[in-house]
Coordinates of C-alpha atoms in Angstrom, one line a residue:
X1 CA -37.4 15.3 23.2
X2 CA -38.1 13.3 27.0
X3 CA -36.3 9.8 27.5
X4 CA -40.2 9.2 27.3
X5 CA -41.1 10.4 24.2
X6 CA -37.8 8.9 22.7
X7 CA -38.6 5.6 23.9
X8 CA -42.0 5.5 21.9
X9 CA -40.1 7.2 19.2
X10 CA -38.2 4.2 18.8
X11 CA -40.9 1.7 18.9
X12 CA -42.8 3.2 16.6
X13 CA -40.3 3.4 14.1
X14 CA -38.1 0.2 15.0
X15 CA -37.5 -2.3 12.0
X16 CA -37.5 -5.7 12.7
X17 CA -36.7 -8.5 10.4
X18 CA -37.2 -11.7 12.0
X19 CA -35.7 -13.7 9.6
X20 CA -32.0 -12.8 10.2
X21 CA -32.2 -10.9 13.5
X22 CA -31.9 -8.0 12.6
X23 CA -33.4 -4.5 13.8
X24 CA -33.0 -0.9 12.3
X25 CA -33.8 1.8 14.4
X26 CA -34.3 5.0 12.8
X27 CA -35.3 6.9 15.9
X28 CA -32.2 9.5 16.1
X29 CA -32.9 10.5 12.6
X30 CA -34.2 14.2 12.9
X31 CA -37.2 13.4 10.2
X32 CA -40.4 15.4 10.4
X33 CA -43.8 13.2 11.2
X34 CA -44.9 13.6 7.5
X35 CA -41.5 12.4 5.7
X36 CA -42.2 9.1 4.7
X37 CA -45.5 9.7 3.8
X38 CA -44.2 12.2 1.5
X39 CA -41.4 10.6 -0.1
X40 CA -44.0 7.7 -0.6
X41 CA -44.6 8.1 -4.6
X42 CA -40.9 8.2 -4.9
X43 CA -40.2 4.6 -2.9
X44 CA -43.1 3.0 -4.7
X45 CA -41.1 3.8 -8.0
X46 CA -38.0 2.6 -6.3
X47 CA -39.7 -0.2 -5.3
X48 CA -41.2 -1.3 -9.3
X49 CA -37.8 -0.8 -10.5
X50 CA -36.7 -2.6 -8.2
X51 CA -39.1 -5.7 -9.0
X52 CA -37.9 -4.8 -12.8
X53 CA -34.6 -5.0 -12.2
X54 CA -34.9 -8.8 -10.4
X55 CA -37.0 -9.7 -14.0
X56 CA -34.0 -9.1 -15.9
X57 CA -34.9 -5.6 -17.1
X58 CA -31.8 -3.6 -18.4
X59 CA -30.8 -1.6 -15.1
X60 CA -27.4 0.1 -16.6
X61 CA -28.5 1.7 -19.7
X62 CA -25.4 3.5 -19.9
X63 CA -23.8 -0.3 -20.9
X64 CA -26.6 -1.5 -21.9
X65 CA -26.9 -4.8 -18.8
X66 CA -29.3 -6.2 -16.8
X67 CA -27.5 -6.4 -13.2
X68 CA -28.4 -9.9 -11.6
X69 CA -26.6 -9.6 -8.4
X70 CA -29.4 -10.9 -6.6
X71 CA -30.0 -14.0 -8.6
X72 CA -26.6 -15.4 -7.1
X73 CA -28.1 -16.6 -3.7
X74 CA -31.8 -17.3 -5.6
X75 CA -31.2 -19.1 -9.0
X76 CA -34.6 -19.5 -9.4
X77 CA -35.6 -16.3 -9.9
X78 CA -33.1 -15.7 -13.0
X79 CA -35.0 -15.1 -15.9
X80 CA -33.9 -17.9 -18.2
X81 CA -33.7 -21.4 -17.4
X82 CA -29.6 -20.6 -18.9
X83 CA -29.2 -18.7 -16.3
X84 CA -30.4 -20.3 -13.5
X85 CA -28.3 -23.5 -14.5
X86 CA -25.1 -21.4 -15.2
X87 CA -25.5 -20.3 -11.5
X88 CA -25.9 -23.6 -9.7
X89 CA -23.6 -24.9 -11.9
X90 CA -20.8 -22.6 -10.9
X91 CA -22.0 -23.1 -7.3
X92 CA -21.7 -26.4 -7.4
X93 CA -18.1 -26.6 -9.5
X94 CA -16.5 -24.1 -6.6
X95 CA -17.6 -26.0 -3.8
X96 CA -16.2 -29.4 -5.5
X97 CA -13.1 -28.0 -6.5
X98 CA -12.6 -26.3 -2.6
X99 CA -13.1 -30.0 -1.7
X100 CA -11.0 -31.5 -3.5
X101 CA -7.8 -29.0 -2.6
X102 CA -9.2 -29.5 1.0
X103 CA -8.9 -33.5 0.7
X104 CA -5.4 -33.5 -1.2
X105 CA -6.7 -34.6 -4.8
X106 CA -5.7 -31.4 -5.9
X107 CA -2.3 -30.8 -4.4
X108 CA 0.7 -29.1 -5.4
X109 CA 4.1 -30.4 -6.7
X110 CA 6.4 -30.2 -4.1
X111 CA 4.3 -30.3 -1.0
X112 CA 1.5 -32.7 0.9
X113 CA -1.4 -30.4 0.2
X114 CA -2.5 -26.4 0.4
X115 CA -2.4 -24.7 3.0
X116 CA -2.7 -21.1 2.0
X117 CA -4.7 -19.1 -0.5
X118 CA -3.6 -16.0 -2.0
X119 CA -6.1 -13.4 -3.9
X120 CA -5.2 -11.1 -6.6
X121 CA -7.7 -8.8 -7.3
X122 CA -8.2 -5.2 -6.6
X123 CA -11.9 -3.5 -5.9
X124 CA -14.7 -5.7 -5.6
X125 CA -12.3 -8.6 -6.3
X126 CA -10.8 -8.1 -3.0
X127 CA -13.1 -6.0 -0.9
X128 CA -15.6 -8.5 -0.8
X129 CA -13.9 -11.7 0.0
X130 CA -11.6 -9.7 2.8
X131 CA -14.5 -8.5 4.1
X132 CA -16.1 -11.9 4.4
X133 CA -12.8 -13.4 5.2
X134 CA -11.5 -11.3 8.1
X135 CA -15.2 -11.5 9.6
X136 CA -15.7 -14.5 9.3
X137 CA -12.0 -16.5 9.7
X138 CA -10.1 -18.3 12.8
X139 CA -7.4 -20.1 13.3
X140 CA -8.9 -23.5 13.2
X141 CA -9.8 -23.0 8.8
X142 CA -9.0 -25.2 6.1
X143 CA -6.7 -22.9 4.5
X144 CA -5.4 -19.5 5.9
X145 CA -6.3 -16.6 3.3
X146 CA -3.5 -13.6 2.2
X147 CA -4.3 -10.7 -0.5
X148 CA -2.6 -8.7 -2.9
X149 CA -4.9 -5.9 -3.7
X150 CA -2.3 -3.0 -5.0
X151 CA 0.5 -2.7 -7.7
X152 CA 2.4 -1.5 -4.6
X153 CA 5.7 -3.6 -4.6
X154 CA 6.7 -2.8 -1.3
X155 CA 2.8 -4.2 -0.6
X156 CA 3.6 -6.9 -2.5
X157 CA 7.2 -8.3 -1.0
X158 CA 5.2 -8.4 2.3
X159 CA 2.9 -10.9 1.5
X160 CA 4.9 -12.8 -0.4
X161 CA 7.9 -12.6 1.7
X162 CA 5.5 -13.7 4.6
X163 CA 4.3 -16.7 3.0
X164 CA 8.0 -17.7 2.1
X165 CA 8.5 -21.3 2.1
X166 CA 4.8 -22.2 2.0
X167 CA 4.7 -20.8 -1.3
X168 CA 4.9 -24.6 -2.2
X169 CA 1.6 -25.2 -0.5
X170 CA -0.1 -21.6 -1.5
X171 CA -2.8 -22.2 -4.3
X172 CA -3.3 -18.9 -6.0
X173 CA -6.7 -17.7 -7.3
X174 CA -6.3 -14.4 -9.8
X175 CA -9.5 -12.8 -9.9
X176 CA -10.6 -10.0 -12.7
X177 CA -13.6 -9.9 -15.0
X178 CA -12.0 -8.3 -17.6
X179 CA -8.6 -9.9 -17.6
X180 CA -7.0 -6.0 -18.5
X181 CA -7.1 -4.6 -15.0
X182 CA -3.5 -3.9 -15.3
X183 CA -3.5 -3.9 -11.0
X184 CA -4.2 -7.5 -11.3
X185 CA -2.5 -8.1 -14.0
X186 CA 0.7 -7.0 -12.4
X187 CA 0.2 -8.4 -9.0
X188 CA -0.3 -11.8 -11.0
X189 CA 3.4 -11.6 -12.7
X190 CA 4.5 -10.6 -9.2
X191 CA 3.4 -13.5 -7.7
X192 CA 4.3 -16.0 -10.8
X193 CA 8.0 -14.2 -10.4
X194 CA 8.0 -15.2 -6.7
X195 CA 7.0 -19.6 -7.5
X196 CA 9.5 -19.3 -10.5
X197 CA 12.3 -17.8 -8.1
X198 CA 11.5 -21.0 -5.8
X199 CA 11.8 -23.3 -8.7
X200 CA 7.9 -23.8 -9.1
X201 CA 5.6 -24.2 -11.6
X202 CA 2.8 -21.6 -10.6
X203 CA 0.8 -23.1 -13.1
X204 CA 0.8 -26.0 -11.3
X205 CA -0.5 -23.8 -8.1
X206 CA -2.9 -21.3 -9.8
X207 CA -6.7 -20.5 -10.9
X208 CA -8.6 -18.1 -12.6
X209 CA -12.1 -15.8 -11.8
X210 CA -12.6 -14.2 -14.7
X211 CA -15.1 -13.9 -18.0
X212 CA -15.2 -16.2 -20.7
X213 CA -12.6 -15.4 -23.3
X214 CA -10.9 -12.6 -21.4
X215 CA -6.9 -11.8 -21.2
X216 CA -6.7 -13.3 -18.1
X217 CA -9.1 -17.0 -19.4
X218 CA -6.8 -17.1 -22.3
X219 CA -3.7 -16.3 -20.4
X220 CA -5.0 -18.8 -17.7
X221 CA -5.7 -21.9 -20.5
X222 CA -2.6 -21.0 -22.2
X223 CA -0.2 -21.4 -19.2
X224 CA -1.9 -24.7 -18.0
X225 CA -3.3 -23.3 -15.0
X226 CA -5.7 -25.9 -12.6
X227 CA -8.9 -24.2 -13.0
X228 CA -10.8 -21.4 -14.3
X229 CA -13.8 -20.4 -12.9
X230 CA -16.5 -18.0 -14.9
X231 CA -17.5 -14.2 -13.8
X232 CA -20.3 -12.9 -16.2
X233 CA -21.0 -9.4 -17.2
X234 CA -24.9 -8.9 -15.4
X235 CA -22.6 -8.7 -12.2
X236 CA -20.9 -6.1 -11.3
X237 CA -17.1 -5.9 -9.7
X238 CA -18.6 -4.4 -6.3
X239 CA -21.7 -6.5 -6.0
X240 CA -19.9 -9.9 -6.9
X241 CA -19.1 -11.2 -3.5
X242 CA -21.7 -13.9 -3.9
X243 CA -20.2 -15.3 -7.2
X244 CA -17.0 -17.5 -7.4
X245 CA -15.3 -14.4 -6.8
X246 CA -16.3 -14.7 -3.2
X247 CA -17.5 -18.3 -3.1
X248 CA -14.5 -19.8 -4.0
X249 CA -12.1 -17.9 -1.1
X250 CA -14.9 -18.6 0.7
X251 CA -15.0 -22.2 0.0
X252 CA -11.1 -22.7 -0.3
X253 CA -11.6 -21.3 3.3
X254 CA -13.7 -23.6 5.2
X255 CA -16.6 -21.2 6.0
X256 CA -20.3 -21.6 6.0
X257 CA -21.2 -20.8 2.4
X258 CA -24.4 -22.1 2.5
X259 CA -25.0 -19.9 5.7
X260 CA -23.6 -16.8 4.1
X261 CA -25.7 -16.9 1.2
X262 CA -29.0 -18.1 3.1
X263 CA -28.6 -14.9 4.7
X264 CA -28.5 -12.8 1.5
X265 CA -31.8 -14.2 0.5
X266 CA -33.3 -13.8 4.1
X267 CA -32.7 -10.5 3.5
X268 CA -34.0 -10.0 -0.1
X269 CA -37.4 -11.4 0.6
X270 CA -37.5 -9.1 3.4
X271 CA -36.5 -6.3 1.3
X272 CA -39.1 -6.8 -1.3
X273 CA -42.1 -5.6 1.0
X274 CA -43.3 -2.6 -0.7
X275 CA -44.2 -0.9 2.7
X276 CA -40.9 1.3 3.5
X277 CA -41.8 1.2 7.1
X278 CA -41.1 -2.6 7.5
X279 CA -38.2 -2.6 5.0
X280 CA -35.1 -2.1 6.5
X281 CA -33.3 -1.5 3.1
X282 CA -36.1 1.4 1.9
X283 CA -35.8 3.2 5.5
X284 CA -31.6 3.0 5.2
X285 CA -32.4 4.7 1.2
X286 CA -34.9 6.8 2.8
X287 CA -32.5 8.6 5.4
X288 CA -29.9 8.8 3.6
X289 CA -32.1 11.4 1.1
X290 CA -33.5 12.9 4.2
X291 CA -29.9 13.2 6.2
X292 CA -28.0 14.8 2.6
X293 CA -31.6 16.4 1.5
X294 CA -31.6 14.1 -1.7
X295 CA -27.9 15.5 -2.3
X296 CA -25.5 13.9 -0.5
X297 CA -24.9 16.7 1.8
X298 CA -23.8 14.4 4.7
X299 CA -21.3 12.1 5.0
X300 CA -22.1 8.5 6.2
X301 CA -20.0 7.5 9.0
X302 CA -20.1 3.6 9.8
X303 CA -19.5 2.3 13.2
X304 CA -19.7 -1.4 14.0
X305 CA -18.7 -2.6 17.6
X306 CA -17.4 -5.5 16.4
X307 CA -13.6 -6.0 15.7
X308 CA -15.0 -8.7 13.3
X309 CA -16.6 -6.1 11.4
X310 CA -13.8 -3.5 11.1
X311 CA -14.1 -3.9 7.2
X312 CA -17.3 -3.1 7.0
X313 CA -17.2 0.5 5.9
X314 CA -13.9 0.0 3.7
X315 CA -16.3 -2.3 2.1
X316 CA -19.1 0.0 1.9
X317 CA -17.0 3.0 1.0
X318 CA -16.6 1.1 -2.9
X319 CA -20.3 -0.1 -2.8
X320 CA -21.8 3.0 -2.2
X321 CA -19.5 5.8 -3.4
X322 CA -18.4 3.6 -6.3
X323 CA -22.7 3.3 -7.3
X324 CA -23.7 6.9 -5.7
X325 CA -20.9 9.0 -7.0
X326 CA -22.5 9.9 -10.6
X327 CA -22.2 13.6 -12.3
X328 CA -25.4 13.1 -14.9
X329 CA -28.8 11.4 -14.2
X330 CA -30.7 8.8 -15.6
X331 CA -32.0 11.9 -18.0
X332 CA -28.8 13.0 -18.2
X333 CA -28.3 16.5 -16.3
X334 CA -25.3 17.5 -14.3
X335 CA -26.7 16.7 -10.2
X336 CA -22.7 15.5 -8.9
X337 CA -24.7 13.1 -6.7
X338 CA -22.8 10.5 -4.0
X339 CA -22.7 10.2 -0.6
X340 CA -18.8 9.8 1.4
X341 CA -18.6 6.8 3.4
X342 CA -15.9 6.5 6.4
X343 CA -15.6 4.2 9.8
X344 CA -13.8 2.8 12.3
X345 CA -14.7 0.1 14.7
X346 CA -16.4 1.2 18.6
X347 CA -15.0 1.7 21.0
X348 CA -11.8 2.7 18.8
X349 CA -13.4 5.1 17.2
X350 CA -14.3 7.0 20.9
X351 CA -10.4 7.6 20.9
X352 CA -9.9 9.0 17.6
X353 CA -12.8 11.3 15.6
X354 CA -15.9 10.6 17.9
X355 CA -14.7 14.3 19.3
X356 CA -15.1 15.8 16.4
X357 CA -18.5 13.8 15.8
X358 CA -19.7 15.8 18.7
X359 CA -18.4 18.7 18.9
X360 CA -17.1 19.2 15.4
X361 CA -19.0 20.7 12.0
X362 CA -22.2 18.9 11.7
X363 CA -22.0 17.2 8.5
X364 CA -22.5 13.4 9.1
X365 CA -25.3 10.7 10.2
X366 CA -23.5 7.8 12.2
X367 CA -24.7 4.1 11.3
X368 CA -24.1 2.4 15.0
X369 CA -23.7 -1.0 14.5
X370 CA -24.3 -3.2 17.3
X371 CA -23.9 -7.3 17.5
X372 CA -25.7 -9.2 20.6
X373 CA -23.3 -12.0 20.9
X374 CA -20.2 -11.1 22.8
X375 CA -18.3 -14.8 22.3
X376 CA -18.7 -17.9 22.1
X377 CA -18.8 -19.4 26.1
X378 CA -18.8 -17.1 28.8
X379 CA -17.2 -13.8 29.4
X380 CA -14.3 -13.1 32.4
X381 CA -16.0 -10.2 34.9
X382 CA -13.5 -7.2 34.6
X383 CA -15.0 -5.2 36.9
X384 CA -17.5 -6.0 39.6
X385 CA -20.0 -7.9 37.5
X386 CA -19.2 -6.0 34.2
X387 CA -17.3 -8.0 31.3
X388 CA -15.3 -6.6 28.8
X389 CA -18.6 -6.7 25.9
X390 CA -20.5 -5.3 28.8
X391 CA -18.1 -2.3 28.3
X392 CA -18.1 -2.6 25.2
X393 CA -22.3 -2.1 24.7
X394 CA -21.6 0.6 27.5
X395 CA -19.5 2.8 25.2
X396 CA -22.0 2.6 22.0
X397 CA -24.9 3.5 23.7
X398 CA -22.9 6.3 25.4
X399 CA -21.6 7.8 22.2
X400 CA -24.3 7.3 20.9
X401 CA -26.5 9.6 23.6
X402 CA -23.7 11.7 23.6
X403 CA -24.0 12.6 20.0
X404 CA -28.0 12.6 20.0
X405 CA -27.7 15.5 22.8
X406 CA -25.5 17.8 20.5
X407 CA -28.4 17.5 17.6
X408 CA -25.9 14.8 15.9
X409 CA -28.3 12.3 13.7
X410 CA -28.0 7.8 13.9
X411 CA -29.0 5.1 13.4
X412 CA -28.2 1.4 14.9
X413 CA -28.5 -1.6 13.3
X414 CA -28.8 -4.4 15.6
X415 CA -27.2 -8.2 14.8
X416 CA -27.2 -11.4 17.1
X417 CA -23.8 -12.5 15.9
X418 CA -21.1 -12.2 12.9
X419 CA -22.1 -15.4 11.5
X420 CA -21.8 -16.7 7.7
X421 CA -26.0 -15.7 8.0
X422 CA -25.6 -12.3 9.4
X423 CA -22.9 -11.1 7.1
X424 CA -25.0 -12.3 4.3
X425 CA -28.0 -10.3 5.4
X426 CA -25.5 -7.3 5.8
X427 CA -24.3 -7.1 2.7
X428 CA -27.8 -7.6 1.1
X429 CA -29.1 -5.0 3.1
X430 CA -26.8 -2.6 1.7
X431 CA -26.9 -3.8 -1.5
X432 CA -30.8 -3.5 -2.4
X433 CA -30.3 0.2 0.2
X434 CA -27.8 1.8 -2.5
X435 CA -29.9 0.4 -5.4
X436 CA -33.2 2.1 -3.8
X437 CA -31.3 5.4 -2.9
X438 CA -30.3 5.8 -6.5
X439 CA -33.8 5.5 -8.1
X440 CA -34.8 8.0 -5.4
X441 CA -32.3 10.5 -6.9
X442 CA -32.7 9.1 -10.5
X443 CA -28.7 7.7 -11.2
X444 CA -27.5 4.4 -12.4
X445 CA -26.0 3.1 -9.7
X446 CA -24.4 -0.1 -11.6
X447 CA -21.5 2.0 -13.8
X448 CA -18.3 3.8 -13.2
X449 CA -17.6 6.1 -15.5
X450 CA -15.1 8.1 -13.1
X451 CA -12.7 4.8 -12.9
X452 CA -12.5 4.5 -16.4
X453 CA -11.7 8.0 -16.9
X454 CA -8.4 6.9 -14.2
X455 CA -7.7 3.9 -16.0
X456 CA -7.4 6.0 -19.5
X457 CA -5.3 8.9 -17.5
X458 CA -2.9 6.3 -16.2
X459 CA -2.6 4.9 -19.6
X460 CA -1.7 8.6 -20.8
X461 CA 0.9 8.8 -18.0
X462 CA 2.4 5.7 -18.7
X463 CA 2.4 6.4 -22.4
X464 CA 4.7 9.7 -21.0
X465 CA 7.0 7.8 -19.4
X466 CA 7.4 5.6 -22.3
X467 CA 8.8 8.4 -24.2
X468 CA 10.7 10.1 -21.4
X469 CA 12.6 6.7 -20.9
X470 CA 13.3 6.4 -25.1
X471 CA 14.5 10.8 -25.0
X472 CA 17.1 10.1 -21.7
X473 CA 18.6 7.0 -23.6
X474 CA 19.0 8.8 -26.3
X475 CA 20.4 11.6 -24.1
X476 CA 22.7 9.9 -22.4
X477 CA 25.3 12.6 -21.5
X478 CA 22.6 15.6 -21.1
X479 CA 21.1 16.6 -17.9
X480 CA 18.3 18.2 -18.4
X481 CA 15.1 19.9 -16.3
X482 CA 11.5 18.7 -16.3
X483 CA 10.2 21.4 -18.6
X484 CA 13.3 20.7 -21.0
X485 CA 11.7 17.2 -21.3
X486 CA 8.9 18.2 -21.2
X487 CA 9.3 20.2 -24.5
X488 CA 11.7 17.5 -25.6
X489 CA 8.8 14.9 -25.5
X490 CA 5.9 17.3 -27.2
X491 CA 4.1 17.5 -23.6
X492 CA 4.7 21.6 -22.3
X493 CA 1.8 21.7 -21.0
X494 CA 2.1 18.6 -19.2
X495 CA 5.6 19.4 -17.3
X496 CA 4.2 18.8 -13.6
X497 CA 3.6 15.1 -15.0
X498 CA 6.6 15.0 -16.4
X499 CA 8.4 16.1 -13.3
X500 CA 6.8 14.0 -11.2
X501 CA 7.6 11.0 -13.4
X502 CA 11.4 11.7 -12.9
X503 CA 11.1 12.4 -9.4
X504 CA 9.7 8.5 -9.1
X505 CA 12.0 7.0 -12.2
X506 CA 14.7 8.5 -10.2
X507 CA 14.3 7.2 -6.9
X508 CA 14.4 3.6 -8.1
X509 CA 16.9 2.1 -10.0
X510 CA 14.4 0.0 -12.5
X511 CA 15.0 2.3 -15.3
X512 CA 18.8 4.2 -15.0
X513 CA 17.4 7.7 -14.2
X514 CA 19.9 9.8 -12.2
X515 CA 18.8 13.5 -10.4
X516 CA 21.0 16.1 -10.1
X517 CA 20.7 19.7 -9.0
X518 CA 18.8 21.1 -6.5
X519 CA 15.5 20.1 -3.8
X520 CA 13.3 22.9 -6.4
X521 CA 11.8 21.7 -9.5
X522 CA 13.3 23.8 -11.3
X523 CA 16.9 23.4 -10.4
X524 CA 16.5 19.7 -10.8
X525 CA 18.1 17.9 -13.4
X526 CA 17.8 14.4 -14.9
X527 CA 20.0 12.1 -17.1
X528 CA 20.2 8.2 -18.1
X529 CA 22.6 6.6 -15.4

């Protein structure tokens, strides 16, 4: 293809959405002239299910919910007047409360006011709100914003450690729909141990996200905590950055909510046209099929220039391979559908896997994502006339060529800024994209079955350890190998578990577990301390 017929390429198939700013071009996507004419009676039943699903129609028949993600930035469009009112009412209670912690009449015990926010959550309760915090944050907001997204202790003593004394002023906001995820349950006692060891009440400094009449509301309202705020089950963890899961960090932060969620719905009416060619989420569903041949063949690699933006495809690594990544179909036959999502930021990426991009095994499309704005005020000239987002622009559209000439398929979004609007539209893009792609394949893309399968197998390995403790205690003079235990405990057949159980129990000294014996599995040996 000529620089000439590329150029008309891209016009002709350039996306623009004047609402937000945005443009999709589609252009360096290797589809044949008669694709999207042909995958038309396919988007048009995207597209009514789509309408359906906004109506209130049940869209996750495996649980039997409607999934009303999108009634969060339009209230009126809920389906009951309940609805609606729940939504502006929680709207309207976040905001309040975020104003009141900002203006000191709710402060903690044993300090002027907060200063700091801490999250506990793990998936979409942290994914979301990092993503909107680290894009959207500065030194000059109301409170500065920490996470603990992992039962990793070591992960854990960091940020508590780093907060330190302003653990006075750090309100804490626990976030889990269920109340039982035990990550979040854990990370709570973690940071409840940390106020208690510093003589506070963290009561007195805490709130809850969660749904009504969970562990985690009853826990909350039991211990006298400030505030509970609701979660509902029609939202989804990974699609819930625009309830008080996100709203309230959001808030608590000093950013532009009304911004960020004006952008969402910029971005849903755009994304209701039922012409693919001027939709910017059916063209992102559409090459996605065409890229993996409707079977996730390729990998998705995302690559905003924007160090703002650097979360974006950890973000959209849960929303799409946590809603893509489905073994049956809507009719249920085995199709293993999903599609792997990995990024970096540009130009970074150029000095760490853009080589094997080029030159590597073919089995990716790159989503280029490019903001217009450099910073606010003017830019220093590093060299000649050239500033530094000069460069910056310099190196995407480079890789970008240099990928197109070794037959290497992408596609750029293009953004005037990371502002509370754009990031908004962003993650409504996506959103109604991965909803689209899965009625073109025919999966529900609003369960996870595969994490509950993990939350049931961590159970079982717990359960192991349980009775491995109880066998050494009662042991206490024996040393004896993993498959001894193994046996000991009525688990043969699980003996790697087993082993690997003592490796961890005795490498800490939580429970008393001493090794003996030699490096090898098998000539290790293990006894109560």
């Amino acid at each position: 293809m000529t620089e000439r017929e590329l150029w008309e390429r891209y016009q002709r198939h350039l996306c623009v959405v004047p609402s937000v700013g945005l443009t999709l071009d589609i252009s360096r996507m290797n589809f044949g002239a008669d694709f999207l004419d042909g995958m038309r009676p396919r988007m048009d039943a995207a597209f009514q299910a789509m309408d359906a699903l906004e109506k209130g129609a049940i869209a996750n028949p495996d649980e039997k919910r409607r999934v009303g993600h999108y009634w969060l930035r339009a209230p009126e469009l809920a389906p009951e007047a309940e609805l609606k009112t729940a939504i502006t009412d929680m709207q309207a209670q976040v905001a309040a409360f975020a104003k009141d912690v900002h203006a000191g009449k709710v402060k903690p015990a044993k300090a002027a006011k907060f200063t700091q926010v801490l999250i506990v959550g793990i998936g979409g309760s942290a994914l979301g709100p990092q993503l909107v915090a680290d894009a959207l944050g500065s030194g000059r907001d109301a409170m500065q914003v920490h996470f603990l997204d992992n039962t990793d202790p070591d992960g854990m003593d960091r940020v508590l450690n780093g907060l330190g004394e302003r653990l006075a002023e750090t309100l804490t906001v626990v976030i889990s729909k269920s109340g039982g995820t035990k990550e979040t349950r854990n990370g709570m006692l973690e940071a409840e141990a940390a106020y208690t060891q510093r003589g506070l009440d963290f009561g007195a400094h805490a709130v809850a996200v969660t749904g009504d009449g969970s562990e985690l509301d009853n826990y909350a309202k039991g211990h006298k905590w400030l505030r509970t705020f609701p979660m509902w089950d029609w939202v989804g963890g990974r699609t819930s950055v625009m309830s008080a899961v996100g709203l309230l960090p959001a808030w608590l932060q000093g950013l532009d909510v009304d911004g960020f969620l004006a952008g969402a719905k910029a971005m849903d009416a755009a994304t209701r046209v039922h012409d693919a060619a001027a939709n910017p989420a059916a063209l992102l569903a559409l090459m996605w099929f065409h890229a993996g041949g409707g079977k996730g063949q390729k990998d998705m690699v995302i690559l905003p220039y924007k160090d703002r933006l650097m979360l974006m495809s950890k973000y959209l690594q849960q929303l799409v391979m946590e809603s893509l990544g489905k073994e049956l179909s809507l009719d249920g036959k085995v199709v293993n559908q999903g599609i792997a999502v990995y990024g970096n930021k540009g130009s970074t990426d150029q000095h760490a896997y853009v080589q094997q991009l080029r030159e590597g095994v073919n089995n990716f499309f790159a989503t280029f994502v490019e903001v217009l704005k450099d910073r606010d005020g003017r830019s220093l000239a590093v060299e000649g006339e050239n500033t530094s987002g000069d460069y910056l622009l310099g190196f995407l559209l480079g890789t970008r060529r240099a990928l197109f000439e070794k037959g290497r398929e992408s596609m750029t979004l293009t953004v005037p800024d990371v502002s509370a609007r754009t990031v908004g539209a962003l993650i409504a893009l996506y959103e109604r994209a991965v909803g689209f792609y899965a009625s073109l394949v025919n999966i529900n893309a609003y369960h996870q079955p595969g994490v509950e399968a993990g939350k049931k197998a961590a159970g079982r390995v717990l359960e192991l350890q349980g009775k491995l403790l109880a066998k050494l205690k009662s042991a206490k003079a024996e040393a004896r190998s993993a498959d001894q235990l193994a046996q000991d405990i009525g688990a043969a057949d699980e003996a790697e578990t087993v082993f690997k159980l003592l490796e961890h129990l005795s490498a800490n000294g939580d429970h008393g577990v001493k090794r003996s014996g030699g490096a090898r599995p098998a000539e290790a040996r293990f006894q109560s301390a």
